[in-house]
Amino acid sequence: MTEQKTYDFRNPALQAIRIERDAISALENRIDDHFIRACEVIMACRGRVVVTGMGKSGHIGHKIAATLASTGTPSFFVHPGEASHGDMGMITSQDVVIAISNSGNTSEVVTILPLIKRMGAPLISMTGNPTSTLAKEAVANLDVSVETEACPLGLAPTSSTTATLVMGDALAVALLEARGFSAEDFAFSHPGGSLGRKLLLRVSDIMHTGDRIPMVDEGTTLSGALLEISRKGLGMTTVVNASGAMTGIFTDGDLRRTLDKSIDVHTTPIRDVMTRNGRTIQPDQLAAEALNVMEGLKISALPVTDGNGALVGAINMHDLLRAGVI
């Protein structure tokens, strides 16, 4: 059996990272007038941003289109080869085309240039060659050239695809900022999974209401308040006055502090030991905001009040956990 030769995998891996890091750093000087022009053209677009590219550039194009679409710029990918066989029908004069090619002369992409120009769709190129056919035909060329590929043979697209991907991200983020794209807007593009729940779920969607709200009046004894906490299982009870307005809250933490004072739980009214003017949250606020409040104050439950300060619900950490917000 032949003995396997040991090899130092670490050095070439580190070298590849350094080369690609330098390629990314070089992009900073290329956020120039062409980049600004590309952003302006896309902001004025009345249709969709159509991204196209062949081979590895196509793979990067898929990701750029997906990032644009999820950050407020409607976008999709069209394979340039398929475009020559019917998929050009997916592109309209209202669209903007982003064509990606490191050489700027990829035949499948160059073939469809006359059709793009004829329909009047503005063309933005992402190339490593500013004198290429693609760059010359574009209204703006984003320079993604690199000094060297991370591949020691200089053949496999590595640094060049990384630079293109980062330039695409820079474009998407610049457009996101310009559009005033919010976290809630982002959530509508990502309704599934924990991200969607964190960004879309409201306090009103998961709060306890009606008879499920732990509530006692100010004259209730401490022992009576403890029974209410136990019955409702939220680790706290709200306290209301004769008019039904909330005047305080009593929590498990308050109980621990109260017991240190040797108070008679059977005779002491809850008004004497409750926390007055406790923190509340409104039903139309995001459940994620409720989580931030609880974590910030190191509490496990919150009363929910409406705009007039009326008690309408209650929520605790377990509700957020069950809803997938945590």
CSV table of C-alpha atoms in Angstrom, one decimal:
chain,number,residue,atom,x,y,z
A,1,MET,CA,0.0,0.0,0.0
A,2,THR,CA,1.5,3.4,-1.1
A,3,GLU,CA,2.0,5.8,1.8
A,4,GLN,CA,0.1,9.0,1.3
A,5,LYS,CA,2.3,12.1,1.1
A,6,THR,CA,1.5,14.8,3.6
A,7,TYR,CA,0.7,18.2,2.1
A,8,ASP,CA,0.5,21.7,3.6
A,9,PHE,CA,-3.0,22.8,2.7
A,10,ARG,CA,-2.8,25.9,4.9
A,11,ASN,CA,-0.5,28.1,2.8
A,12,PRO,CA,-2.3,28.0,-0.5
A,13,ALA,CA,-5.6,28.5,1.3
A,14,LEU,CA,-4.2,31.6,3.1
A,15,GLN,CA,-2.7,32.8,-0.2
A,16,ALA,CA,-6.1,32.5,-1.9
A,17,ILE,CA,-7.8,34.5,0.8
A,18,ARG,CA,-5.2,37.2,0.6
A,19,ILE,CA,-5.5,37.5,-3.1
A,20,GLU,CA,-9.3,37.7,-3.0
A,21,ARG,CA,-9.1,40.2,-0.1
A,22,ASP,CA,-6.9,42.5,-2.2
A,23,ALA,CA,-9.3,42.2,-5.1
A,24,ILE,CA,-12.1,43.4,-2.9
A,25,SER,CA,-10.1,46.2,-1.5
A,26,ALA,CA,-9.4,47.5,-5.0
A,27,LEU,CA,-13.1,48.0,-5.6
A,28,GLU,CA,-13.2,51.0,-3.3
A,29,ASN,CA,-11.6,53.2,-5.9
A,30,ARG,CA,-14.2,52.0,-8.5
A,31,ILE,CA,-17.2,53.5,-6.8
A,32,ASP,CA,-17.1,56.2,-9.4
A,33,ASP,CA,-19.2,58.1,-11.9
A,34,HIS,CA,-20.0,54.8,-13.7
A,35,PHE,CA,-21.3,53.3,-10.5
A,36,ILE,CA,-23.4,56.4,-9.8
A,37,ARG,CA,-24.8,56.3,-13.3
A,38,ALA,CA,-25.7,52.6,-12.9
A,39,CYS,CA,-27.6,53.4,-9.8
A,40,GLU,CA,-29.4,56.3,-11.4
A,41,VAL,CA,-30.5,54.2,-14.4
A,42,ILE,CA,-31.8,51.4,-12.1
A,43,MET,CA,-33.7,53.9,-9.9
A,44,ALA,CA,-35.4,55.3,-13.0
A,45,CYS,CA,-36.3,51.8,-14.3
A,46,ARG,CA,-40.0,51.3,-14.7
A,47,GLY,CA,-39.7,47.5,-15.3
A,48,ARG,CA,-37.3,44.9,-13.9
A,49,VAL,CA,-33.6,44.6,-13.7
A,50,VAL,CA,-32.6,41.6,-15.9
A,51,VAL,CA,-29.2,40.1,-15.0
A,52,THR,CA,-27.4,37.9,-17.5
A,53,GLY,CA,-24.0,36.1,-17.6
A,54,MET,CA,-22.4,32.9,-18.9
A,55,GLY,CA,-20.7,30.2,-16.8
A,56,LYS,CA,-19.4,31.3,-13.5
A,57,SER,CA,-20.5,34.9,-14.3
A,58,GLY,CA,-24.0,33.4,-14.6
A,59,HIS,CA,-23.8,31.8,-11.2
A,60,ILE,CA,-22.8,35.2,-9.7
A,61,GLY,CA,-25.6,36.8,-11.8
A,62,HIS,CA,-28.2,34.6,-10.2
A,63,LYS,CA,-27.1,35.7,-6.7
A,64,ILE,CA,-27.0,39.4,-7.7
A,65,ALA,CA,-30.5,39.2,-9.1
A,66,ALA,CA,-31.7,37.5,-6.0
A,67,THR,CA,-30.1,40.1,-3.7
A,68,LEU,CA,-31.6,43.0,-5.8
A,69,ALA,CA,-35.0,41.4,-5.7
A,70,SER,CA,-34.9,40.9,-1.9
A,71,THR,CA,-33.8,44.4,-1.2
A,72,GLY,CA,-36.4,46.4,-3.2
A,73,THR,CA,-35.2,46.2,-6.8
A,74,PRO,CA,-37.4,43.8,-8.7
A,75,SER,CA,-34.9,41.6,-10.7
A,76,PHE,CA,-34.5,38.2,-12.3
A,77,PHE,CA,-31.8,36.2,-14.2
A,78,VAL,CA,-31.9,35.3,-17.9
A,79,HIS,CA,-29.4,32.8,-19.3
A,80,PRO,CA,-27.8,34.4,-22.4
A,81,GLY,CA,-27.8,31.1,-24.3
A,82,GLU,CA,-31.5,30.7,-23.7
A,83,ALA,CA,-32.1,34.3,-24.6
A,84,SER,CA,-31.0,33.5,-28.1
A,85,HIS,CA,-33.6,30.7,-28.2
A,86,GLY,CA,-36.8,32.5,-27.0
A,87,ASP,CA,-36.0,34.0,-23.6
A,88,MET,CA,-35.4,37.4,-25.1
A,89,GLY,CA,-39.1,37.6,-24.8
A,90,MET,CA,-38.7,38.0,-21.1
A,91,ILE,CA,-37.0,41.4,-21.6
A,92,THR,CA,-38.9,44.5,-22.4
A,93,SER,CA,-37.9,48.1,-23.3
A,94,GLN,CA,-39.0,49.1,-19.7
A,95,ASP,CA,-36.2,46.9,-18.2
A,96,VAL,CA,-32.6,47.5,-17.4
A,97,VAL,CA,-30.1,44.8,-18.3
A,98,ILE,CA,-27.0,44.0,-16.3
A,99,ALA,CA,-24.6,41.9,-18.3
A,100,ILE,CA,-21.7,40.2,-16.6
A,101,SER,CA,-18.6,39.0,-18.4
A,102,ASN,CA,-15.0,39.1,-17.1
A,103,SER,CA,-13.6,39.4,-20.6
A,104,GLY,CA,-16.4,41.6,-21.8
A,105,ASN,CA,-16.5,39.6,-25.0
A,106,THR,CA,-18.3,36.4,-24.1
A,107,SER,CA,-20.0,35.3,-27.3
A,108,GLU,CA,-23.3,34.3,-25.9
A,109,VAL,CA,-23.7,37.7,-24.2
A,110,VAL,CA,-22.3,39.7,-27.2
A,111,THR,CA,-24.8,37.9,-29.5
A,112,ILE,CA,-27.8,39.4,-27.7
A,113,LEU,CA,-26.4,42.9,-27.4
A,114,PRO,CA,-27.9,44.2,-30.7
A,115,LEU,CA,-31.4,42.9,-29.6
A,116,ILE,CA,-31.1,44.7,-26.2
A,117,LYS,CA,-30.0,47.9,-28.0
A,118,ARG,CA,-32.8,47.6,-30.5
A,119,MET,CA,-35.5,47.4,-27.9
A,120,GLY,CA,-34.0,50.3,-26.1
A,121,ALA,CA,-33.4,48.7,-22.7
A,122,PRO,CA,-30.5,50.4,-21.0
A,123,LEU,CA,-27.4,48.2,-20.6
A,124,ILE,CA,-25.1,48.1,-17.6
A,125,SER,CA,-22.0,46.0,-17.8
A,126,MET,CA,-19.8,44.4,-15.2
A,127,THR,CA,-16.5,43.5,-16.8
A,128,GLY,CA,-12.8,43.1,-16.1
A,129,ASN,CA,-12.0,44.8,-19.4
A,130,PRO,CA,-13.2,48.4,-19.9
A,131,THR,CA,-12.2,48.4,-23.6
A,132,SER,CA,-14.3,45.3,-24.4
A,133,THR,CA,-17.3,45.1,-26.6
A,134,LEU,CA,-19.7,44.8,-23.7
A,135,ALA,CA,-18.2,47.7,-21.8
A,136,LYS,CA,-18.3,50.0,-24.8
A,137,GLU,CA,-22.0,49.3,-25.5
A,138,ALA,CA,-23.1,49.9,-21.9
A,139,VAL,CA,-24.4,53.2,-20.5
A,140,ALA,CA,-22.2,52.4,-17.4
A,141,ASN,CA,-19.5,49.8,-17.0
A,142,LEU,CA,-18.7,48.6,-13.4
A,143,ASP,CA,-15.0,47.7,-13.3
A,144,VAL,CA,-14.5,44.3,-11.6
A,145,SER,CA,-11.0,43.6,-13.0
A,146,VAL,CA,-8.5,41.8,-10.8
A,147,GLU,CA,-4.7,41.7,-10.9
A,148,THR,CA,-4.7,37.9,-10.6
A,149,GLU,CA,-7.0,35.0,-9.9
A,150,ALA,CA,-6.6,33.1,-6.6
A,151,CYS,CA,-6.2,30.0,-8.7
A,152,PRO,CA,-2.4,29.4,-9.1
A,153,LEU,CA,-3.0,28.5,-12.7
A,154,GLY,CA,-4.7,31.8,-13.3
A,155,LEU,CA,-7.5,29.9,-15.0
A,156,ALA,CA,-10.4,29.2,-12.6
A,157,PRO,CA,-12.5,32.3,-11.9
A,158,THR,CA,-11.9,33.0,-8.3
A,159,SER,CA,-10.9,36.6,-7.5
A,160,SER,CA,-12.8,37.9,-10.4
A,161,THR,CA,-16.1,36.2,-9.4
A,162,THR,CA,-15.6,37.4,-5.8
A,163,ALA,CA,-15.0,41.0,-7.0
A,164,THR,CA,-18.1,40.8,-9.2
A,165,LEU,CA,-20.2,39.4,-6.3
A,166,VAL,CA,-19.1,42.2,-3.9
A,167,MET,CA,-19.7,44.9,-6.6
A,168,GLY,CA,-23.2,43.5,-7.0
A,169,ASP,CA,-23.8,43.7,-3.2
A,170,ALA,CA,-22.5,47.3,-3.2
A,171,LEU,CA,-25.0,48.1,-6.0
A,172,ALA,CA,-27.9,46.5,-4.1
A,173,VAL,CA,-27.1,48.2,-0.8
A,174,ALA,CA,-26.7,51.6,-2.5
A,175,LEU,CA,-30.1,51.2,-4.1
A,176,LEU,CA,-31.6,49.9,-0.9
A,177,GLU,CA,-30.5,53.0,0.9
A,178,ALA,CA,-31.7,55.3,-1.8
A,179,ARG,CA,-35.2,53.7,-1.8
A,180,GLY,CA,-35.5,54.0,2.0
A,181,PHE,CA,-36.1,50.3,2.1
A,182,SER,CA,-37.1,49.3,5.6
A,183,ALA,CA,-36.9,46.2,7.8
A,184,GLU,CA,-40.6,45.7,7.3
A,185,ASP,CA,-40.2,46.0,3.5
A,186,PHE,CA,-37.5,43.3,3.8
A,187,ALA,CA,-39.8,41.1,5.8
A,188,PHE,CA,-42.4,41.1,3.0
A,189,SER,CA,-39.7,39.6,0.7
A,190,HIS,CA,-38.8,37.0,3.4
A,191,PRO,CA,-42.1,35.9,5.0
A,192,GLY,CA,-40.9,32.4,5.7
A,193,GLY,CA,-38.9,31.1,8.7
A,194,SER,CA,-37.7,32.8,11.8
A,195,LEU,CA,-36.6,36.0,9.9
A,196,GLY,CA,-40.2,36.6,8.7
A,197,ARG,CA,-41.6,35.9,12.1
A,198,LYS,CA,-39.3,38.4,13.7
A,199,LEU,CA,-40.0,41.1,11.2
A,200,LEU,CA,-43.7,40.7,10.6
A,201,LEU,CA,-45.3,39.3,13.8
A,202,ARG,CA,-47.0,41.9,15.9
A,203,VAL,CA,-47.6,41.8,19.7
A,204,SER,CA,-51.4,41.6,18.9
A,205,ASP,CA,-50.8,38.4,17.1
A,206,ILE,CA,-49.7,36.5,20.1
A,207,MET,CA,-50.8,38.4,23.2
A,208,HIS,CA,-53.2,37.1,25.8
A,209,THR,CA,-56.5,38.9,25.9
A,210,GLY,CA,-59.8,38.9,27.8
A,211,ASP,CA,-60.1,36.5,30.7
A,212,ARG,CA,-56.5,35.3,29.9
A,213,ILE,CA,-55.0,38.6,31.1
A,214,PRO,CA,-53.8,38.3,34.7
A,215,MET,CA,-55.5,41.1,36.5
A,216,VAL,CA,-56.4,42.1,40.1
A,217,ASP,CA,-57.7,45.3,41.7
A,218,GLU,CA,-55.6,47.4,44.0
A,219,GLY,CA,-57.4,46.2,47.1
A,220,THR,CA,-56.6,42.5,46.4
A,221,THR,CA,-54.3,40.9,49.1
A,222,LEU,CA,-50.9,39.8,48.1
A,223,SER,CA,-52.0,36.1,48.5
A,224,GLY,CA,-54.9,36.8,46.1
A,225,ALA,CA,-52.5,38.3,43.6
A,226,LEU,CA,-50.3,35.2,43.9
A,227,LEU,CA,-53.3,33.0,43.1
A,228,GLU,CA,-54.0,35.1,40.0
A,229,ILE,CA,-50.4,34.8,38.8
A,230,SER,CA,-50.6,31.0,39.3
A,231,ARG,CA,-53.9,30.7,37.4
A,232,LYS,CA,-52.8,32.7,34.4
A,233,GLY,CA,-49.3,31.4,34.2
A,234,LEU,CA,-47.6,34.5,32.9
A,235,GLY,CA,-45.3,35.1,35.9
A,236,MET,CA,-47.0,38.4,36.7
A,237,THR,CA,-50.3,40.1,37.2
A,238,THR,CA,-51.5,43.6,36.3
A,239,VAL,CA,-53.1,45.8,38.9
A,240,VAL,CA,-56.1,48.0,38.1
A,241,ASN,CA,-58.0,50.7,40.0
A,242,ALA,CA,-61.8,51.0,40.4
A,243,SER,CA,-62.1,52.6,36.9
A,244,GLY,CA,-60.3,49.6,35.3
A,245,ALA,CA,-57.1,51.6,34.5
A,246,MET,CA,-53.8,49.9,35.1
A,247,THR,CA,-51.9,51.4,37.9
A,248,GLY,CA,-49.2,48.8,38.4
A,249,ILE,CA,-47.8,45.3,37.9
A,250,PHE,CA,-46.6,42.6,40.3
A,251,THR,CA,-44.1,40.0,39.1
A,252,ASP,CA,-42.2,37.0,40.3
A,253,GLY,CA,-39.3,39.4,40.9
A,254,ASP,CA,-41.4,41.7,43.0
A,255,LEU,CA,-42.5,38.6,45.1
A,256,ARG,CA,-38.9,37.7,45.9
A,257,ARG,CA,-38.2,41.3,47.0
A,258,THR,CA,-41.4,41.4,49.1
A,259,LEU,CA,-40.7,38.2,50.9
A,260,ASP,CA,-37.4,39.6,52.1
A,261,LYS,CA,-39.4,42.2,54.1
A,262,SER,CA,-41.4,39.6,56.1
A,263,ILE,CA,-44.7,41.0,54.9
A,264,ASP,CA,-48.0,39.1,55.7
A,265,VAL,CA,-49.2,37.9,52.3
A,266,HIS,CA,-52.8,37.4,53.7
A,267,THR,CA,-53.4,41.0,54.8
A,268,THR,CA,-51.1,43.2,52.7
A,269,PRO,CA,-52.9,44.8,49.8
A,270,ILE,CA,-51.2,44.5,46.4
A,271,ARG,CA,-51.1,48.3,46.0
A,272,ASP,CA,-48.5,48.5,48.8
A,273,VAL,CA,-46.0,46.2,47.0
A,274,MET,CA,-46.7,46.5,43.3
A,275,THR,CA,-44.4,48.2,40.8
A,276,ARG,CA,-46.1,51.5,39.7
A,277,ASN,CA,-45.8,52.8,36.2
A,278,GLY,CA,-44.3,49.6,34.9
A,279,ARG,CA,-43.1,49.2,31.3
A,280,THR,CA,-45.8,48.4,28.8
A,281,ILE,CA,-46.0,47.8,25.0
A,282,GLN,CA,-48.6,48.5,22.4
A,283,PRO,CA,-50.4,45.8,20.4
A,284,ASP,CA,-49.3,47.2,17.0
A,285,GLN,CA,-45.6,47.0,17.9
A,286,LEU,CA,-43.5,44.2,16.5
A,287,ALA,CA,-43.1,41.1,18.7
A,288,ALA,CA,-39.3,41.5,18.2
A,289,GLU,CA,-39.6,44.9,19.9
A,290,ALA,CA,-41.3,43.3,22.9
A,291,LEU,CA,-38.3,40.8,23.0
A,292,ASN,CA,-35.8,43.7,23.0
A,293,VAL,CA,-37.7,45.4,25.9
A,294,MET,CA,-37.8,42.3,28.0
A,295,GLU,CA,-34.1,41.5,27.4
A,296,GLY,CA,-33.1,45.1,28.0
A,297,LEU,CA,-35.0,45.3,31.3
A,298,LYS,CA,-34.3,41.7,32.3
A,299,ILE,CA,-38.0,40.9,32.7
A,300,SER,CA,-40.1,38.1,31.4
A,301,ALA,CA,-43.5,39.6,30.8
A,302,LEU,CA,-45.2,42.9,29.6
A,303,PRO,CA,-48.7,44.3,29.9
A,304,VAL,CA,-50.1,45.5,26.6
A,305,THR,CA,-51.9,48.8,26.5
A,306,ASP,CA,-53.6,50.7,23.7
A,307,GLY,CA,-52.9,54.3,22.6
A,308,ASN,CA,-55.1,55.6,25.4
A,309,GLY,CA,-53.3,53.5,28.1
A,310,ALA,CA,-56.1,51.0,28.5
A,311,LEU,CA,-55.0,47.4,29.3
A,312,VAL,CA,-55.8,45.2,26.3
A,313,GLY,CA,-53.5,42.2,26.7
A,314,ALA,CA,-50.3,40.6,28.2
A,315,ILE,CA,-47.3,38.8,26.7
A,316,ASN,CA,-44.4,36.9,28.1
A,317,MET,CA,-41.1,35.4,27.0
A,318,HIS,CA,-42.7,31.9,26.5
A,319,ASP,CA,-45.2,33.4,24.0
A,320,LEU,CA,-42.3,34.8,22.0
A,321,LEU,CA,-40.5,31.5,22.2
A,322,ARG,CA,-43.5,29.6,21.0
A,323,ALA,CA,-44.0,32.0,18.1
A,324,GLY,CA,-40.4,31.5,17.0
A,325,VAL,CA,-39.3,35.1,17.6
A,326,ILE,CA,-36.5,34.0,19.9
